Amino acid sequence: MLLRLLRILWVITRYRLDTLLPLERLPWPLRVLFRLSPLRLVPIGERSRGERLRLALESLGPIFVKFGQVLSTRRDLLPEDVADELKRLQDQVPPFPGSEARDVVEAELGLPVAEAFASFDAEPLASASIAQVHAARLHGGEEVVVKIIRPGIDRVMRQDMALLYRFARLLTIVPEARRLRPVEVVRDYETTLFDELDLHKEAANTSQLKRNFRDSTHLYVPAIHWELTRHRVMVQERIYGVPVADLAALKAQDTDLKKLAERGVEIFFTQVFRDNFFHADMHPGNIFVSRKHPHDPQYIAIDCGIVGSLTREDQDYLARNLLAFFHQDYYEVAALHIESGWVGEHTRANEFAAAVRTVCEPILEKPLKDISFGQVLLGLFQTARRFDMKVQPQLVLLQKTLLNIEGLGRQLYPELDLWKTAKPYLERWMEERAGVKGFWASLKRQAPELSHQLPELPSLVHQVLSQAEREKRQRRHQGDALGGIQRQLAHQGRRHRRLRLGLLLVALAVAWQPLAEWAGGQPWPALAAAVLGLALLAWH
């Protein structure tokens, strides 16, 4: 752990990443600290800032490379030169030797490469943070790609995750950071990241996504060769397409970029709401465009190692929130947040709605190129701090995917109005979900379970009625018992009153003569007061 931390500090020093910080925006104590830091004695060199950042992330391993991949899609938040360098992280990570790749394949398949494949290219087609891909051909003539996990990658990832956990626990000391649930976010990230190390899971995810879009003209998913797929090796149909980030090639084949961008939005919402199964690693390195029918473009998706799904409650909540945004109904947005528990119950809906309106109003009815989502996110975080909003870890994957979709749409067709494209789809989905069609679909989905329970219905009804009758008799017995107790207490009360009255009369009889002598010498007001006191005592 200590050695890994020292290595991270060494990489930061070697590539002078401190120069990427906007010192003028930091608090003055940090500005002084950085200006007096010994790091300033290390020469920067001739490399550009983007290249230094890319090389540093590559040196630090897959977790940091993943971070760089996400950043590379946000050209609205990064300088152009930095974004261009980080873009190379999507499929140009330094590869590991082809001989090691062959060794992994033979160890996983349990047979020589020559027996498994008619040909196997030792030079990788592409190399990413966790795995790399080699071209091959099966003995039947089919062209395939072989995806191979990097040797020893799990050990480095576990060390980095341990550091992230320590940093997250350190953040919980700060009240504002505690609101973001850093430990839960890291835990969810760990789960999704380590799922990528099991290519069996990626193959299953790919098959599911292909089945969901089997007859679609919008998205194609290559087939899996299960007989040659193992834990660290996956064999998949080879595809030929244009990388979605290669705008020059897309324009050269006269691709309809407007339709391509709109279909990307539709595919995303279809995955989230219709299938409840979405590709959650949609950076440009994993998305291609078919060379066929450029006027009716079709996406090709690969690398389904990270997928996401939502509960029905999350789906409904997300759709209702988005529709409320589209209709500029900020009070409904506030009410949904309070109802779901994302903000405290003490929050006043009208105040929260006013804060959301201030942040979100600028993003509506504008083309994507005019929207600064960085400023919107900053405003939402400020609103979150004010109303103690909590980050929902179960939606972190969806939020990351939305960022990727936005970055992709901004590159393809900057004039795309994301909200106008999505609004009809969401309205149609909500109508189907809440209408007669949705009710009928829900009834058909539950029909097998209902048919299984139907023969048991008379027995269940008899049990319910018997239980109700037993409870009724029990309440009647309890009522009778309480009535008896009340009568007994009333009878005891009357006995006590008679006893007190008898004792008072006996006391008067015994003390009558002294009282008569005393009364003879008293004026009449004193005698009246004594008689009244005796009467009150007897009545009590």
XYZ file of C-alpha atoms in Angstrom:
540
model
C 0.000 0.000 0.000
C 2.747 2.463 1.001
C 4.790 1.593 -2.076
C 1.774 2.201 -4.335
C 1.127 5.575 -2.690
C 4.774 6.524 -3.132
C 4.572 5.513 -6.794
C 1.514 7.744 -7.324
C 3.351 10.679 -5.736
C 6.396 9.938 -7.881
C 4.303 9.907 -11.079
C 2.674 13.218 -10.114
C 6.149 14.666 -9.566
C 7.675 13.166 -12.704
C 5.005 14.566 -15.021
C 4.540 17.784 -13.025
C 0.764 17.373 -12.788
C 0.732 20.196 -10.254
C 1.044 22.595 -13.213
C -2.453 21.532 -14.363
C -4.066 23.042 -11.261
C -5.579 26.510 -11.630
C -3.634 28.081 -8.767
C -5.516 31.383 -9.021
C -8.756 29.577 -8.047
C -7.328 27.837 -4.970
C -7.545 29.262 -1.419
C -4.530 31.393 -0.592
C -2.959 28.886 1.881
C -2.878 26.251 -0.887
C -1.515 28.770 -3.377
C 1.345 29.558 -1.009
C 1.947 25.851 -0.379
C 2.177 25.035 -4.088
C 4.390 28.017 -4.863
C 6.845 26.973 -2.138
C 6.637 23.261 -3.024
C 9.863 21.427 -3.946
C 7.980 20.142 -7.040
C 8.776 23.444 -8.737
C 12.433 22.399 -8.815
C 11.598 19.465 -11.152
C 11.811 20.496 -14.835
C 8.595 20.270 -16.852
C 10.284 19.167 -20.076
C 9.131 19.622 -23.656
C 5.975 17.502 -23.483
C 2.610 19.282 -23.644
C 0.315 19.319 -20.630
C -2.140 16.933 -22.299
C 0.595 14.430 -23.121
C 1.963 14.599 -19.567
C -1.501 13.936 -18.144
C -2.095 11.017 -20.527
C 1.266 9.417 -19.777
C 0.709 9.809 -16.043
C -2.684 8.100 -16.220
C -1.228 5.296 -18.343
C 1.575 4.822 -15.815
C -0.837 4.611 -12.885
C -2.967 1.817 -14.329
C -6.547 0.905 -15.299
C -8.490 2.845 -12.681
C -6.789 6.082 -13.674
C -7.075 5.261 -17.381
C -10.839 4.772 -16.923
C -11.002 8.197 -15.336
C -9.181 9.672 -18.310
C -11.560 7.932 -20.730
C -14.554 9.573 -19.083
C -12.838 12.970 -19.138
C -12.008 12.600 -22.835
C -15.712 12.789 -23.764
C -16.187 16.139 -21.995
C -14.658 18.591 -24.466
C -16.834 21.331 -23.016
C -14.973 20.975 -19.711
C -11.426 20.459 -21.042
C -9.039 22.440 -23.227
C -8.889 21.105 -26.784
C -5.283 19.895 -26.560
C -5.915 17.952 -23.317
C -9.092 16.337 -24.709
C -7.249 15.223 -27.870
C -4.537 13.521 -25.813
C -6.985 11.801 -23.440
C -8.920 10.532 -26.440
C -5.956 8.235 -27.140
C -6.684 6.387 -23.877
C -9.818 4.875 -25.414
C -7.980 2.338 -27.568
C -4.295 3.305 -27.714
C -3.048 2.219 -24.297
C 0.428 0.614 -24.562
C -0.090 -3.131 -25.245
C 1.469 -6.087 -23.494
C 3.588 -8.513 -25.596
C 1.877 -10.861 -28.038
C 3.745 -13.824 -26.534
C 2.041 -13.169 -23.182
C -1.297 -12.958 -24.971
C -0.742 -16.393 -26.548
C 0.207 -17.829 -23.149
C -3.023 -16.540 -21.577
C -5.122 -17.957 -24.440
C -3.505 -21.390 -24.219
C -3.795 -21.472 -20.422
C -7.489 -20.559 -20.545
C -8.503 -22.804 -23.473
C -6.271 -25.700 -22.461
C -4.978 -26.259 -26.010
C -2.435 -24.683 -28.370
C -3.426 -21.535 -30.231
C -2.918 -23.347 -33.556
C -5.619 -25.880 -32.633
C -8.108 -23.225 -31.518
C -7.612 -20.852 -34.470
C -6.625 -21.166 -38.103
C -4.641 -17.944 -37.644
C -3.869 -15.648 -34.724
C -2.294 -12.193 -35.114
C 0.297 -11.522 -32.386
C 0.009 -7.758 -32.971
C -3.059 -6.386 -31.148
C -5.788 -4.540 -33.025
C -6.431 -2.317 -30.012
C -5.236 -2.076 -26.443
C -7.297 -0.727 -23.567
C -6.804 -0.312 -19.846
C -7.890 -3.794 -18.768
C -7.629 -5.943 -21.892
C -6.427 -5.954 -25.480
C -7.847 -7.399 -28.684
C -6.193 -9.614 -31.311
C -7.501 -10.532 -34.753
C -7.950 -14.241 -35.541
C -9.715 -16.609 -37.917
C -11.520 -19.812 -36.998
C -10.989 -23.090 -38.834
C -14.419 -22.627 -40.384
C -13.288 -19.360 -41.985
C -15.106 -16.887 -39.707
C -13.155 -13.772 -38.821
C -13.160 -13.070 -35.076
C -11.460 -10.958 -32.443
C -9.948 -12.389 -29.265
C -10.153 -10.253 -26.145
C -7.536 -11.040 -23.485
C -7.273 -9.706 -19.923
C -3.943 -8.093 -19.033
C -1.781 -10.426 -16.904
C -1.518 -9.362 -13.236
C -4.014 -6.525 -13.626
C -6.203 -7.603 -10.683
C -3.363 -7.099 -8.176
C -2.778 -3.484 -9.244
C -6.497 -2.775 -9.225
C -6.907 -4.058 -5.684
C -4.100 -1.805 -4.470
C -5.682 1.223 -6.140
C -9.119 0.408 -4.747
C -7.652 0.163 -1.237
C -6.204 3.667 -1.688
C -9.551 4.946 -2.960
C -11.309 3.494 0.092
C -8.875 5.249 2.428
C -9.332 8.514 0.597
C -13.130 8.102 0.683
C -13.119 7.442 4.446
C -10.937 10.517 4.885
C -13.506 12.566 2.953
C -16.292 11.514 5.343
C -14.667 13.729 7.983
C -15.752 16.767 5.949
C -19.517 17.385 6.384
C -20.060 18.603 2.798
C -18.192 15.605 1.370
C -20.091 13.185 3.630
C -23.266 14.141 1.764
C -21.772 12.574 -1.390
C -21.478 9.136 0.286
C -17.916 8.613 -0.986
C -17.471 5.137 0.520
C -20.676 3.843 -1.109
C -19.698 5.382 -4.441
C -16.266 3.715 -4.308
C -17.900 0.397 -3.372
C -20.203 0.553 -6.402
C -17.298 1.545 -8.651
C -15.283 -1.408 -7.317
C -18.088 -3.833 -8.179
C -18.465 -2.612 -11.744
C -14.719 -2.391 -12.305
C -13.978 -5.926 -11.151
C -16.873 -7.246 -13.231
C -14.770 -6.259 -16.251
C -12.144 -8.814 -15.209
C -14.596 -11.677 -15.833
C -15.100 -12.005 -19.581
C -17.832 -14.591 -18.994
C -19.956 -11.741 -17.605
C -19.121 -9.474 -20.531
C -20.063 -12.231 -22.976
C -23.391 -12.746 -21.188
C -24.046 -9.000 -21.214
C -23.253 -8.861 -24.933
C -25.648 -11.702 -25.690
C -28.407 -10.004 -23.704
C -27.900 -6.679 -25.485
C -27.868 -8.425 -28.865
C -31.132 -10.186 -28.009
C -32.737 -6.884 -26.963
C -31.873 -5.309 -30.344
C -32.190 -8.424 -32.501
C -34.444 -6.826 -35.140
C -33.254 -3.229 -34.714
C -31.904 -1.145 -37.577
C -30.453 1.338 -35.070
C -27.961 -0.865 -33.174
C -25.982 -3.991 -34.067
C -24.178 -6.138 -31.481
C -21.615 -8.740 -32.672
C -22.138 -12.394 -31.735
C -20.188 -14.346 -29.091
C -18.430 -17.677 -29.768
C -19.179 -19.358 -26.445
C -17.176 -22.524 -27.147
C -13.956 -20.429 -27.078
C -14.887 -18.021 -24.269
C -13.391 -18.350 -20.801
C -12.810 -16.258 -17.662
C -9.885 -14.285 -19.183
C -10.503 -14.864 -22.898
C -13.514 -13.962 -25.051
C -13.944 -14.673 -28.776
C -16.377 -12.445 -30.668
C -17.488 -11.822 -34.239
C -15.248 -9.273 -35.937
C -16.963 -6.100 -37.107
C -15.924 -3.484 -39.651
C -17.113 0.027 -38.958
C -16.072 3.631 -38.600
C -15.133 4.793 -35.073
C -17.853 7.154 -33.946
C -15.248 9.786 -33.038
C -13.785 9.781 -36.572
C -15.912 12.638 -37.915
C -13.802 13.020 -41.027
C -14.482 9.416 -42.098
C -18.190 9.716 -41.246
C -18.505 12.862 -43.322
C -16.482 11.287 -46.163
C -19.057 8.492 -46.509
C -21.858 11.117 -46.314
C -23.301 9.889 -43.013
C -26.479 11.624 -41.832
C -25.003 12.985 -38.582
C -28.284 14.506 -37.384
C -30.078 11.187 -37.641
C -27.069 9.418 -36.118
C -27.097 11.720 -33.079
C -30.861 11.396 -32.616
C -30.655 7.602 -32.847
C -27.962 7.569 -30.197
C -30.324 9.336 -27.779
C -33.175 6.995 -28.694
C -30.985 3.908 -28.194
C -29.976 5.120 -24.750
C -33.540 5.753 -23.584
C -34.692 2.455 -25.092
C -32.061 0.594 -23.093
C -32.885 2.423 -19.856
C -36.688 2.381 -19.993
C -37.817 -0.385 -22.344
C -35.175 -3.009 -21.537
C -33.916 -1.793 -18.138
C -30.472 -2.928 -19.316
C -28.076 -0.288 -20.597
C -24.511 -0.217 -21.874
C -22.753 1.817 -19.185
C -19.347 2.270 -20.833
C -20.311 4.170 -23.963
C -17.134 6.119 -24.591
C -16.243 6.600 -28.284
C -13.711 3.753 -28.245
C -16.581 1.278 -27.782
C -18.957 2.696 -30.409
C -18.695 2.294 -34.183
C -20.912 3.202 -37.123
C -21.707 0.685 -39.841
C -20.329 1.434 -43.302
C -23.620 0.248 -44.814
C -26.453 2.702 -45.553
C -24.816 5.959 -44.364
C -28.107 7.801 -44.975
C -29.809 5.368 -42.553
C -26.910 4.952 -40.077
C -26.597 2.058 -37.661
C -24.474 1.935 -34.514
C -22.272 -1.017 -33.582
C -21.616 -1.524 -29.851
C -18.763 -3.530 -28.341
C -17.233 -3.961 -24.871
C -20.283 -4.661 -22.694
C -18.218 -5.282 -19.569
C -20.109 -2.604 -17.647
C -23.896 -2.582 -17.854
C -26.501 -1.051 -15.586
C -30.115 -1.553 -14.612
C -32.631 0.280 -12.436
C -35.455 -0.803 -10.187
C -38.994 -0.061 -11.388
C -39.165 2.661 -8.746
C -35.954 4.258 -10.073
C -37.271 4.061 -13.637
C -40.538 5.764 -12.712
C -38.746 8.349 -10.610
C -36.264 9.172 -13.387
C -38.932 9.401 -16.098
C -41.237 11.582 -13.990
C -38.331 13.872 -13.106
C -37.225 14.273 -16.714
C -40.786 14.948 -17.871
C -41.199 17.493 -15.093
C -38.012 19.182 -16.340
C -39.306 19.133 -19.916
C -42.566 20.751 -18.801
C -40.661 23.177 -16.564
C -42.681 21.923 -13.572
C -40.030 22.541 -10.939
C -42.471 22.122 -8.053
C -43.069 18.555 -9.246
C -39.291 18.017 -9.348
C -39.014 19.267 -5.766
C -41.960 17.120 -4.619
C -40.410 14.012 -6.241
C -37.087 14.644 -4.503
C -38.786 15.027 -1.121
C -41.045 12.016 -1.697
C -38.089 9.794 -2.622
C -36.074 10.882 0.411
C -33.272 12.437 -1.621
C -33.677 15.604 0.414
C -34.835 15.890 4.007
C -38.521 15.837 4.915
C -38.106 19.277 6.486
C -37.321 20.776 3.062
C -39.934 23.242 1.832
C -40.969 22.263 -1.682
C -41.467 25.828 -2.919
C -37.959 26.894 -1.830
C -36.365 23.831 -3.390
C -38.370 24.333 -6.611
C -37.144 27.944 -6.838
C -33.516 26.772 -6.452
C -33.928 24.063 -9.113
C -35.576 26.558 -11.472
C -32.609 28.897 -11.160
C -30.192 26.106 -12.105
C -32.148 24.249 -14.781
C -34.093 26.904 -16.636
C -31.118 27.819 -18.874
C -30.804 24.272 -20.276
C -34.327 24.010 -21.680
C -35.283 24.800 -25.251
C -31.674 25.327 -26.327
C -29.491 23.380 -28.755
C -26.876 21.207 -27.169
C -24.013 23.424 -28.322
C -25.370 26.325 -26.245
C -25.638 24.357 -23.007
C -22.858 24.495 -20.457
C -23.476 21.339 -18.473
C -20.402 22.065 -16.403
C -22.068 25.204 -15.075
C -25.344 23.342 -14.613
C -23.644 20.629 -12.550
C -21.869 23.261 -10.491
C -25.194 24.972 -9.787
C -26.832 21.668 -8.853
C -24.043 20.881 -6.405
C -24.531 24.270 -4.786
C -28.242 23.522 -4.517
C -27.408 20.113 -3.058
C -25.275 21.648 -0.334
C -28.031 24.111 0.529
C -30.762 21.465 0.836
C -28.589 18.592 2.104
C -29.262 16.508 -1.004
C -27.652 13.059 -0.968
C -25.972 11.345 -3.904
C -27.700 8.076 -4.872
C -24.971 5.477 -5.557
C -27.353 3.237 -7.512
C -27.573 5.942 -10.193
C -23.851 6.663 -10.521
C -23.554 4.414 -13.606
C -26.518 6.100 -15.231
C -25.068 9.543 -14.529
C -21.727 8.501 -16.060
C -23.502 7.123 -19.125
C -25.452 10.355 -19.527
C -22.160 12.250 -19.504
C -20.818 9.957 -22.229
C -23.990 10.363 -24.309
C -23.801 14.122 -24.000
C -20.141 14.199 -25.016
C -20.847 11.912 -27.982
C -23.813 14.015 -29.112
C -21.765 17.192 -28.840
C -19.142 15.742 -31.182
C -21.572 14.320 -33.750
C -24.149 17.076 -34.107
C -23.734 20.116 -31.845
C -27.169 21.499 -32.865
C -28.928 18.432 -31.431
C -31.576 19.365 -28.863
C -31.193 16.455 -26.477
C -34.324 17.303 -24.510
C -36.588 17.750 -27.524
C -35.381 14.420 -28.882
C -35.990 12.577 -25.623
C -39.312 14.164 -24.585
C -41.639 12.316 -27.046
C -40.015 9.007 -26.185
C -40.492 9.510 -22.440
C -44.100 10.658 -22.833
C -44.873 7.591 -24.938
C -43.165 5.311 -22.409
C -45.055 6.804 -19.461
C -48.346 6.485 -21.333
C -47.648 2.833 -22.086
C -46.511 2.199 -18.526
C -49.509 3.843 -16.832
C -52.187 3.188 -19.487
C -54.266 0.169 -20.514
C -51.356 -1.325 -22.456
C -49.108 -1.127 -19.400
C -51.780 -2.686 -17.190
C -52.301 -5.533 -19.657
C -48.536 -6.127 -19.966
C -48.208 -6.208 -16.166
C -51.117 -8.660 -15.953
C -49.518 -10.945 -18.553
C -46.183 -10.757 -16.758
C -47.776 -11.811 -13.470
C -50.102 -14.401 -15.045
C -47.876 -17.465 -14.345
C -47.599 -16.570 -10.682
C -51.322 -15.815 -10.435
C -52.229 -19.097 -12.145
C -49.994 -20.928 -9.683
C -51.651 -19.223 -6.706
C -55.234 -19.462 -8.019
C -55.898 -23.090 -6.827
C -54.784 -22.037 -3.353
C -57.145 -19.042 -3.281
C -60.118 -20.818 -1.549
C -57.784 -22.132 1.147
C -56.238 -18.673 1.594
C -59.699 -17.070 1.820
C -60.771 -19.660 4.407
C -57.609 -18.971 6.434
C -58.223 -15.226 6.328
C -61.864 -15.591 7.357
C -60.951 -18.033 10.154
C -58.265 -15.679 11.398
C -60.750 -12.775 11.342
C -63.288 -14.854 13.298
C -60.666 -15.851 15.876
C -59.630 -12.223 16.285
C -63.302 -11.222 16.669
C -63.868 -13.822 19.439
C -60.639 -12.757 21.092
C -61.729 -9.104 21.076
C -65.125 -10.118 22.511
C -63.461 -12.107 25.317
C -61.169 -9.185 26.029
C -64.186 -6.837 26.151
C -66.017 -9.135 28.586
C -62.923 -9.368 30.771
C -62.525 -5.581 30.829
C -66.226 -5.163 31.680
C -65.851 -7.574 34.616
C -62.811 -5.687 35.888
C -64.699 -2.377 35.661
C -67.708 -3.820 37.580
C -65.392 -5.227 40.238
C -63.664 -1.881 40.655
C -67.018 -0.084 40.926
C -68.207 -2.559 43.570
C -64.983 -2.110 45.543
C -65.421 1.676 45.331
C -68.901 1.482 46.861
C -67.620 -0.799 49.661
C -64.850 1.661 50.457
C -67.304 4.571 50.642
C -69.589 2.664 53.052
C -66.595 1.722 55.187
C -65.439 5.342 55.429
C -68.945 6.513 56.343
C -69.256 3.835 59.043
C -65.913 4.788 60.530
C -66.978 8.447 60.592
C -70.244 7.628 62.430
C -68.410 5.498 65.005
C -65.940 8.318 65.573
C -68.832 10.756 66.097
C -70.560 8.427 68.561
C -67.392 7.989 70.630
C -66.617 11.700 70.679
C -70.193 12.915 71.026
C -70.073 14.013 74.720
C -66.815 16.030 74.429
C -68.101 17.529 71.212
C -71.448 18.493 72.814
C -69.657 20.251 75.712
C -67.358 22.041 73.218
C -70.259 23.058 70.989
C -72.179 24.635 73.897
C -69.577 27.365 74.250
C -69.063 28.133 70.535
C -70.790 30.846 68.463
C -73.052 29.712 65.677
C -70.654 30.483 62.738
C -68.052 28.059 64.155
C -70.745 25.397 64.616
C -71.929 25.885 61.001
C -68.382 25.506 59.667
C -67.873 22.302 61.689
C -71.120 20.796 60.407
C -70.207 21.685 56.786
C -66.771 20.106 57.204
C -68.289 16.873 58.543
C -70.747 16.778 55.611
C -67.964 17.220 53.030
C -65.875 14.552 54.724
C -68.784 12.131 54.648
C -69.548 12.909 50.991
C -65.921 12.328 49.932
